[in-house]
Coordinates of C-alpha atoms in Angstrom, one line a residue:
Chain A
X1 CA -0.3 -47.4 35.2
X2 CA 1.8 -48.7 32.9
X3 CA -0.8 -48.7 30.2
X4 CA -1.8 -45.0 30.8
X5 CA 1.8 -44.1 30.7
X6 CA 2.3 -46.1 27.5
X7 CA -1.0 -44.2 26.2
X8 CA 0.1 -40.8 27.2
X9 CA 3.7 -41.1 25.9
X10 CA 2.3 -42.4 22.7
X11 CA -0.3 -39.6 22.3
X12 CA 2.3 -36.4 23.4
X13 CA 5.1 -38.6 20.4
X14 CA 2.3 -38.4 17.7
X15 CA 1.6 -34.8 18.7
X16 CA 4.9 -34.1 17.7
X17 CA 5.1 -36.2 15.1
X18 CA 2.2 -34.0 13.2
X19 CA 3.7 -30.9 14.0
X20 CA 7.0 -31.7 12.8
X21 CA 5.6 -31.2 9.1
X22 CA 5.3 -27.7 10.4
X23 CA 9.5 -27.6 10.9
X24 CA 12.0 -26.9 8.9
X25 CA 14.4 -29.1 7.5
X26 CA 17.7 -29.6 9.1
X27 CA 20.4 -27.9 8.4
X28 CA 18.3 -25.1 7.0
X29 CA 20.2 -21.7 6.8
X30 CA 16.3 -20.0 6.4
X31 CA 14.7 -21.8 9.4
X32 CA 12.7 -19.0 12.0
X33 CA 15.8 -19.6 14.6
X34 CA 18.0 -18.4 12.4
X35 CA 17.0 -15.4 11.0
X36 CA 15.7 -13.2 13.4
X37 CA 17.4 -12.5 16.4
X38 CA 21.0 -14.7 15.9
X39 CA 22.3 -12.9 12.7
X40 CA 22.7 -9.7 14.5
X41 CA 24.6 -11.3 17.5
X42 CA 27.0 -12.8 14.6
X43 CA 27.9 -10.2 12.7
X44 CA 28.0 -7.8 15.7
X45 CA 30.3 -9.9 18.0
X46 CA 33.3 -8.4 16.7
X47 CA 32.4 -5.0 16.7
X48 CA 30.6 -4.8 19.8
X49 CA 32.6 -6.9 21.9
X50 CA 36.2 -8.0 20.2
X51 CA 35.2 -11.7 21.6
X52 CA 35.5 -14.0 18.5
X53 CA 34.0 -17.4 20.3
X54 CA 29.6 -15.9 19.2
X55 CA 28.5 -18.1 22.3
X56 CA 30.5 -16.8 24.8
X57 CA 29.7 -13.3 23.7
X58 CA 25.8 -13.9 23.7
X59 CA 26.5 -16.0 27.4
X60 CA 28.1 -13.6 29.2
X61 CA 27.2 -10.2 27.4
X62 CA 23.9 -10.2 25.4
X63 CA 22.3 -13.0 27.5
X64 CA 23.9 -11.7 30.6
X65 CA 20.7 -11.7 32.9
X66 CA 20.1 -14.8 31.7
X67 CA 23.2 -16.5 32.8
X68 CA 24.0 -15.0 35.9
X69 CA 20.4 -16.7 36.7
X70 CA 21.6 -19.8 35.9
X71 CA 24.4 -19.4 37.9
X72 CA 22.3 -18.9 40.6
X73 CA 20.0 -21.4 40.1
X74 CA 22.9 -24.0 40.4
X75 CA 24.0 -22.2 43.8
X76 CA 20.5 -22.7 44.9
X77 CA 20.6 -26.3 44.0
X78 CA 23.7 -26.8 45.9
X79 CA 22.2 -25.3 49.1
X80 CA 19.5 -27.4 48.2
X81 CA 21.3 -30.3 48.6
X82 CA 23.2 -29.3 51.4
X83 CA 19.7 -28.2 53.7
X84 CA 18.1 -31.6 52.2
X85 CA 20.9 -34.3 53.3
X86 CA 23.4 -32.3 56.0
X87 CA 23.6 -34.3 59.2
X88 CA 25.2 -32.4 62.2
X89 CA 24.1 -34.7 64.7
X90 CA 27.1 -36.6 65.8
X91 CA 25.9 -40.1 65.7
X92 CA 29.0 -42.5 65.8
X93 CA 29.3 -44.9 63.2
X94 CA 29.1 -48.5 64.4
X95 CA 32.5 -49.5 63.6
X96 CA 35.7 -47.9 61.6
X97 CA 37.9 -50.2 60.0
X98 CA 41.7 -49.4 60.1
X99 CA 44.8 -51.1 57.7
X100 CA 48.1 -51.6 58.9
X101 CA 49.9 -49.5 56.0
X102 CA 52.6 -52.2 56.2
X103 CA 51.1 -55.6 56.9
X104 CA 47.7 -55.4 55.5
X105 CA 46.0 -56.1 58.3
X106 CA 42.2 -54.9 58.8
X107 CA 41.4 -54.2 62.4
X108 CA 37.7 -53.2 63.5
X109 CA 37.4 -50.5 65.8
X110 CA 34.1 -51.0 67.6
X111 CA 33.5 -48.1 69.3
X112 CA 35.5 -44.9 69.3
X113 CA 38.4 -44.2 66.8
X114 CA 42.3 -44.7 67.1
X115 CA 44.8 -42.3 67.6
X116 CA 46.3 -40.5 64.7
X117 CA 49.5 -42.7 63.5
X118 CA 51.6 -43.0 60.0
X119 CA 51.4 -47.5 60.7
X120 CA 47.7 -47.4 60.4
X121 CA 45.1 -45.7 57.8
X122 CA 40.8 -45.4 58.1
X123 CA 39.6 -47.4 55.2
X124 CA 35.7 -47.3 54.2
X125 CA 33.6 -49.7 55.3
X126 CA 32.5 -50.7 51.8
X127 CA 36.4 -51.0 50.9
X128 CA 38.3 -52.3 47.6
X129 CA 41.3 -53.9 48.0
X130 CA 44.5 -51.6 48.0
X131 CA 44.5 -50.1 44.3
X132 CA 48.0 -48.4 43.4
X133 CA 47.6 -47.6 40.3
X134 CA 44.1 -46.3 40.3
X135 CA 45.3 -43.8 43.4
X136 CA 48.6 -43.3 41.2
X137 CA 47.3 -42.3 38.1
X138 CA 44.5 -40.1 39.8
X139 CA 47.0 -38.4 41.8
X140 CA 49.3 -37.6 38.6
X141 CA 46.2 -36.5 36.3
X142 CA 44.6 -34.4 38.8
X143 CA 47.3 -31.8 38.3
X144 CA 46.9 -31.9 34.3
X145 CA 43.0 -31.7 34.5
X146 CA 43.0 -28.5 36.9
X147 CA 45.6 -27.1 34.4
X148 CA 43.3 -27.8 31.4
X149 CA 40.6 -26.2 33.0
X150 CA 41.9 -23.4 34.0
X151 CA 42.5 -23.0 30.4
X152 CA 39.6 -23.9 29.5
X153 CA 38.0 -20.9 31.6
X154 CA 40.8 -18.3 30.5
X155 CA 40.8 -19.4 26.6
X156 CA 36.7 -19.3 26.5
X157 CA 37.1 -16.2 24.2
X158 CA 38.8 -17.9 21.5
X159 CA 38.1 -21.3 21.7
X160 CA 35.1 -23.6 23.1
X161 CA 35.4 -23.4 26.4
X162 CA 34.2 -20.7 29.0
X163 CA 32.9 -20.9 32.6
X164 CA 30.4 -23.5 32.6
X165 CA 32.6 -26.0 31.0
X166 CA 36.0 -25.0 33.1
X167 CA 33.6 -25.2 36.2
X168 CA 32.7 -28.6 35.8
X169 CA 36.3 -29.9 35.3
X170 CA 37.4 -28.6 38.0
X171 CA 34.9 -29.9 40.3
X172 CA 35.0 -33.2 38.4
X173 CA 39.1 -33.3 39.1
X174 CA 38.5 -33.2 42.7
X175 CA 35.7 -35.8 42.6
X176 CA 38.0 -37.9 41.2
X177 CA 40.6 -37.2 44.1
X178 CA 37.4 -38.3 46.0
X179 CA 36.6 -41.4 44.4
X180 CA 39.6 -42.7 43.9
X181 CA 41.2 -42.1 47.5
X182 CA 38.3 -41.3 49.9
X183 CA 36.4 -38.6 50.5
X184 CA 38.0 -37.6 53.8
X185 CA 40.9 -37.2 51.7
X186 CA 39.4 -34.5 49.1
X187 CA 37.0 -33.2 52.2
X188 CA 40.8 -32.5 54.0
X189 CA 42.2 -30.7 50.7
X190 CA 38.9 -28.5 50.2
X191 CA 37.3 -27.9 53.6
X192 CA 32.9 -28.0 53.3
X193 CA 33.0 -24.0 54.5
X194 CA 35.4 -23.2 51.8
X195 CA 33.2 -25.4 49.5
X196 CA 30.1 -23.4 50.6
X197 CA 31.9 -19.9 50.4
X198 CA 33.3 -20.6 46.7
X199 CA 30.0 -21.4 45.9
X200 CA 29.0 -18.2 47.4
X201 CA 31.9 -16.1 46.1
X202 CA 31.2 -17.4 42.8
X203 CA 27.9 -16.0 42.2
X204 CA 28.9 -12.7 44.0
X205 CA 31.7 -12.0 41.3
X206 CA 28.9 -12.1 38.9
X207 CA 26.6 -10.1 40.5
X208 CA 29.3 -7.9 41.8
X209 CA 31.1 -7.0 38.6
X210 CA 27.3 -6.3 37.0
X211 CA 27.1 -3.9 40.1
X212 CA 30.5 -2.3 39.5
X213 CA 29.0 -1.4 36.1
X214 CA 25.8 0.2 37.9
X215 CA 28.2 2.1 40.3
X216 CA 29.8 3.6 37.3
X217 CA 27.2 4.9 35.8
X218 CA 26.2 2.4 33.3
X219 CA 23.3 -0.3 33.4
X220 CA 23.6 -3.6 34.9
X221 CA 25.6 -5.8 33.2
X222 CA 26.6 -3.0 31.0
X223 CA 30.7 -3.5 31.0
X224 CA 31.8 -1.0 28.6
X225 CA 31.6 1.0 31.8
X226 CA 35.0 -0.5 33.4
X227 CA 37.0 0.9 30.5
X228 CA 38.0 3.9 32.7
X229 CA 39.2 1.6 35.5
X230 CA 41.0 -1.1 33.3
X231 CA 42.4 1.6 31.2
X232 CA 41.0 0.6 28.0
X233 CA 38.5 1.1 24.9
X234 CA 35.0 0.2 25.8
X235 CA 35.1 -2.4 23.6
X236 CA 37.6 -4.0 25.4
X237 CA 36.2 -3.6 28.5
X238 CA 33.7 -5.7 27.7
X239 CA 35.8 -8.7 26.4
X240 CA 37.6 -8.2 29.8
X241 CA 33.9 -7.9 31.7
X242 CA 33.0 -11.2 30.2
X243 CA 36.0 -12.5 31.2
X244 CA 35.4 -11.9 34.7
X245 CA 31.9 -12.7 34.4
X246 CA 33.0 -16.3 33.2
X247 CA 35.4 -16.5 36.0
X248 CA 32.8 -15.9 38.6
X249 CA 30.6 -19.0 36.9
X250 CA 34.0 -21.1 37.3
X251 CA 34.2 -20.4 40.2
X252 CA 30.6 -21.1 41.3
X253 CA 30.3 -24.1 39.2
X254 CA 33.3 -25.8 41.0
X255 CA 31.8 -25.4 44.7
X256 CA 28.7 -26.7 43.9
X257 CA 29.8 -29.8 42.1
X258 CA 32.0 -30.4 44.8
X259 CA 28.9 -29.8 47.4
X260 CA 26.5 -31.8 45.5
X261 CA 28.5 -34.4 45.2
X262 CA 30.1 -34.7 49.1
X263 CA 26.3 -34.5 50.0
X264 CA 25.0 -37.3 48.0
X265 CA 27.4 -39.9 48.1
X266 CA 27.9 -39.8 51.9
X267 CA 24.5 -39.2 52.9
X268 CA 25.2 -35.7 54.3
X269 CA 27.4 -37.2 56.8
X270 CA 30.7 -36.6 54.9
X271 CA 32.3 -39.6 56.7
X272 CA 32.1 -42.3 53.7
X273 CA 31.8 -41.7 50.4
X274 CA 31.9 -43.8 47.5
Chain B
X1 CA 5.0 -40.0 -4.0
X2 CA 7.1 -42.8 -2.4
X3 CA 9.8 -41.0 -3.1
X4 CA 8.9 -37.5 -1.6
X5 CA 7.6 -39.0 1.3
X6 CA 11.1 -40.7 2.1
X7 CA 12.6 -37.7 1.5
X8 CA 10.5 -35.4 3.8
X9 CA 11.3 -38.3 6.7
X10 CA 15.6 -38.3 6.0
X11 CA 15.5 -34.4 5.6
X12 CA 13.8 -34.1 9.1
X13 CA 16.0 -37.1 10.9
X14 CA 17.1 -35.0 13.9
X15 CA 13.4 -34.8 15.1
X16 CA 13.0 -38.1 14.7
X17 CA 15.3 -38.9 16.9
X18 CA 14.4 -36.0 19.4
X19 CA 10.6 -37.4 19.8
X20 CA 11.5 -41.0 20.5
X21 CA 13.8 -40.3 22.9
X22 CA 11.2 -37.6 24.9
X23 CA 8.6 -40.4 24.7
X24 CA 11.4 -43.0 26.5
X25 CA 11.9 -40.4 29.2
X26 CA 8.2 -39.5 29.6
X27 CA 7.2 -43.2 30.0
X28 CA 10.0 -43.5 32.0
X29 CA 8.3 -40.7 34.2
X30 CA 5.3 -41.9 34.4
X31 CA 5.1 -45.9 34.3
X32 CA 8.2 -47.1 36.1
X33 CA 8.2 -47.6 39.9
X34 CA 11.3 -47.4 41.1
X35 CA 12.3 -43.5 42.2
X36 CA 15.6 -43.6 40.7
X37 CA 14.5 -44.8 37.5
X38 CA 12.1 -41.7 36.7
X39 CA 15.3 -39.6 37.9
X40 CA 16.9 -41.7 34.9
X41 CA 13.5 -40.6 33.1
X42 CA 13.6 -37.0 33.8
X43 CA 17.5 -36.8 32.4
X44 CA 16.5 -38.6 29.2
X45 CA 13.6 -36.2 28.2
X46 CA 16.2 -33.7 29.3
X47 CA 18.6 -35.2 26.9
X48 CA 16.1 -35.2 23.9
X49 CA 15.2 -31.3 24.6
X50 CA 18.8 -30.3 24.7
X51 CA 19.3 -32.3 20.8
X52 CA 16.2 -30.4 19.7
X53 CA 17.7 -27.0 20.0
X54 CA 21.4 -27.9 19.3
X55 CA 19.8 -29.6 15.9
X56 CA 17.9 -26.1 15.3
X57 CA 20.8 -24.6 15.0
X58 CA 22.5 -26.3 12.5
X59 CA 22.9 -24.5 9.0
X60 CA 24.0 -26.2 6.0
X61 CA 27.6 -24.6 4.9
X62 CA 28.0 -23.1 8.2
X63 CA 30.5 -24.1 10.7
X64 CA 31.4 -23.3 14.6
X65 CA 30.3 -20.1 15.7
X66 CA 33.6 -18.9 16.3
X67 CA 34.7 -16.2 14.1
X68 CA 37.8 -16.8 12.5
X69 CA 40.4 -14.4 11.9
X70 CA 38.9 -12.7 14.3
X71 CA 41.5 -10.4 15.6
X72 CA 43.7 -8.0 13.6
X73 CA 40.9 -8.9 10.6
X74 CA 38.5 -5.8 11.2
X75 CA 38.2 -5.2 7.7
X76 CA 36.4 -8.0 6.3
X77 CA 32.8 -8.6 7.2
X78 CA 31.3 -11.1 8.8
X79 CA 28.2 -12.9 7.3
X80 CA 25.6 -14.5 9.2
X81 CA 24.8 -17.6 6.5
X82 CA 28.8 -18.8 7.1
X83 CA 28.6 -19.7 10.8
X84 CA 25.9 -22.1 13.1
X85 CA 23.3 -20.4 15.2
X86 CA 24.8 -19.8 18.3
X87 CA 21.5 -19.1 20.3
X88 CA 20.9 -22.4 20.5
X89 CA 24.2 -23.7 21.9
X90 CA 24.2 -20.5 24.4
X91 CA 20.8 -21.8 26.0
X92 CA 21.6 -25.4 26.0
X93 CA 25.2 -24.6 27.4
X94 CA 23.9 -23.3 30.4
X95 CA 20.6 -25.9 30.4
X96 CA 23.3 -29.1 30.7
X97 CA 25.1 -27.5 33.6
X98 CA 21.3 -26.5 35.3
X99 CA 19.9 -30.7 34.2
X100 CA 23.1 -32.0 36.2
X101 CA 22.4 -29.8 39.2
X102 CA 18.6 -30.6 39.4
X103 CA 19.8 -34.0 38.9
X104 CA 22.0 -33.4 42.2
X105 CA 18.8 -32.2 44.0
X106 CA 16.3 -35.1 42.7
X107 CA 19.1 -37.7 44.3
X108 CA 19.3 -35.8 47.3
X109 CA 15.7 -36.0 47.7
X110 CA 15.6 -39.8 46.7
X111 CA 18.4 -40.1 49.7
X112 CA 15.6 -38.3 51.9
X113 CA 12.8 -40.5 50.5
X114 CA 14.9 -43.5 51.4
X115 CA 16.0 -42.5 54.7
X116 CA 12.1 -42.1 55.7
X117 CA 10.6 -45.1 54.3
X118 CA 13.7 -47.8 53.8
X119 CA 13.0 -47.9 50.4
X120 CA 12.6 -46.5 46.7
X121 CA 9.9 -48.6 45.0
X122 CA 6.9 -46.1 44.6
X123 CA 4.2 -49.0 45.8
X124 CA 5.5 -49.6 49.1
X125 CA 6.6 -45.4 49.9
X126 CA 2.5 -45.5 49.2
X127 CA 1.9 -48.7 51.2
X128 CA 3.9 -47.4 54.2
X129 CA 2.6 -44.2 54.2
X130 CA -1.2 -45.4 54.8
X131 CA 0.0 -47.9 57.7
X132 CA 0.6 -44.2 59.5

């Protein structure tokens, strides 16, 4: 097998190798990519849309079918995940394993679970010794991650940045809070229905607002047609449409990073995570 | 001759690098054993497709595709040769977020895989399965 695969990967390489000498050069400003379609979305942007950041436009506007099909082809992989690995079966865990906050002291609960209390916490069973400045500098940066990504999602129009990108920090700040405390902890802060609905809500934004559009007698996706409900010039009712648009891929982004990640790491069982 | 050749190779680096890193993930795919591993596989050929595009879109003399001045600026026009294809970045933008979902589902289904046969290595998941 090893041989074939060596054979094959060889073969599809030198493939590629000969039709490179077809391709332009890099850096080329005359190459096929760049002359047919992309000049028009530059030059256009400004006029069209008032969005300065090209990619965002071309996301969100000219590409919008495009993207709100991504978007839901990340939802769909979330749910994926979640009908793959969920476990609602309550199967008790063979032990839990509590600290004493003050002493230390592990204790081994065979069967059952104690009694909520402030003296003792659940620890995973795969547990690292008590790390205080791991937990401390997670809980301080958590705060100043969200922030950034919330700027990251609002400022998409001016500046790199946009939905996709805010999305993922935002789900990635509270795998952090998951990793570094536990994930009962970050399951606690952001329940798994919430998850799922955000998810959810996320993609219906999208849809919605390209629906809001039809429903005002445009096409799909169309958002010049808002400008009579956001009280503005067609052209700015599509910079504000994308930036709705991009708030619904946050949104939907988020949840399912959060989901994916829940799911995997503890086995569907959302008990112990990493 | 020497000389043109050498050139034609440097001018076309990015594809270079694009192709060996497709072949790593394909034989990844296809010769190693271990589940996880052609996961690994599958993100590195991902990996190489997403430089391909991003290095279509580069233009010598161009930079971000962000037009500046943009507001208040109206007059002046905007030329396409100044700024980077952003077609390219638009597809791959969305194709990084998509890769690290599927990657999401392929682990899931490696969690499955494992929960049914007690292990990853692709000889035994076939061993096991002809004992049933």
């Amino acid at each position: 097998m090893k041989v074939v695969g060596l054979i094959i990967a060889l073969l599809a390489g030198s493939l590629l190798v000969y039709a490179t000498a077809d391709f332009p050069p890099l850096g080329d400003p005359n190459s096929p990519a760049s002359v047919h379609v992309s000049p028009r979305y530059i030059e256009k942007t400004m006029e069209e849309t008032d969005v300065p950041n090209i990619v965002t436009s071309v996301l969100a506007d000219y590409r919008g079918y495009d993207t709100m099909f991504e978007t839901t082809v990340i939802f769909c992989a979330g749910v994926a995940c979640f009908l793959l690995l969920r476990v609602y079966r309550r199967e008790e865990p063979q032990e839990r394993l509590y600290r004493h906050v003050l002493t230390g002291v592990t204790i081994h609960v065979k069967a059952g679970k104690l009694p909520p209390s402030p003296d003792f916490e659940r620890i995973d069973s795969a547990w690292t010794p008590h790390d205080l400045i791991i937990k401390t500098i997670c809980r301080l940066l958590i705060p100043f991650i969200q922030l950034f990504a919330l700027y990251v999602i609002a400022h998409g129009h001016h500046s790199p940045g946009g939905g996709f990108q805010g999305g993922v920090m935002l789900g990635a700040s509270v795998i952090v809070l998951a990793m570094s405390q536990d994930l009962r902890t970050a399951v606690r802060r952001l329940r798994e229905k919430a998850d799922a609905l955000m998810c959810a809500t996320g993609v219906f934004i999208y849809a919605g607002t390209g629906a809001l559009c039809l429903l005002l007698g445009s096409n799909f996706l169309d958002y010049s047609a808002l400008a009579p409900v956001l009280h503005v010039d067609p052209i700015m009712a599509r910079s504000h449409g994308i930036f709705m648009v991009e708030v619904g891929v946050g949104v939907a982004v988020m949840g399912v990073m959060i989901w994916i990640y829940n799911n995997v790491s503890s086995m569907g069982k959302y008990d112990e995570g990493l | 001759m020497m000389g043109e050749f050498m050139q034609a190779v440097i001018a076309k680096y990015n594809y270079w690098i694009y192709i060996t890193l497709m072949m790593i993930g394909l034989y990844a795919m296809i010769a190693k054993n271990n589940l996880i591993k052609k996961i690994v596989g599958m993100n590195i050929f991902q990996t190489a497709i997403i430089l391909f595009y991003v290095s279509i879109g580069v233009k010598k003399g161009g930079t971000l595709p962000i037009v500046e001045h943009g507001h208040g600026a109206h007059a002046h026009a905007v030329h396409a040769a100044d700024y980077l294809n952003p077609l390219p970045h638009v597809l791959m933008l969305t194709a990084i977020v998509v890769s690290v979902a599927t990657l999401g589902v392929a682990l899931a289904l490696g969690v499955k895989v494992y929960r049914e046969y007690q292990t990853l290595e692709e000889d035994e998941i076939l061993a096991r399965i002809r004992e049933k």
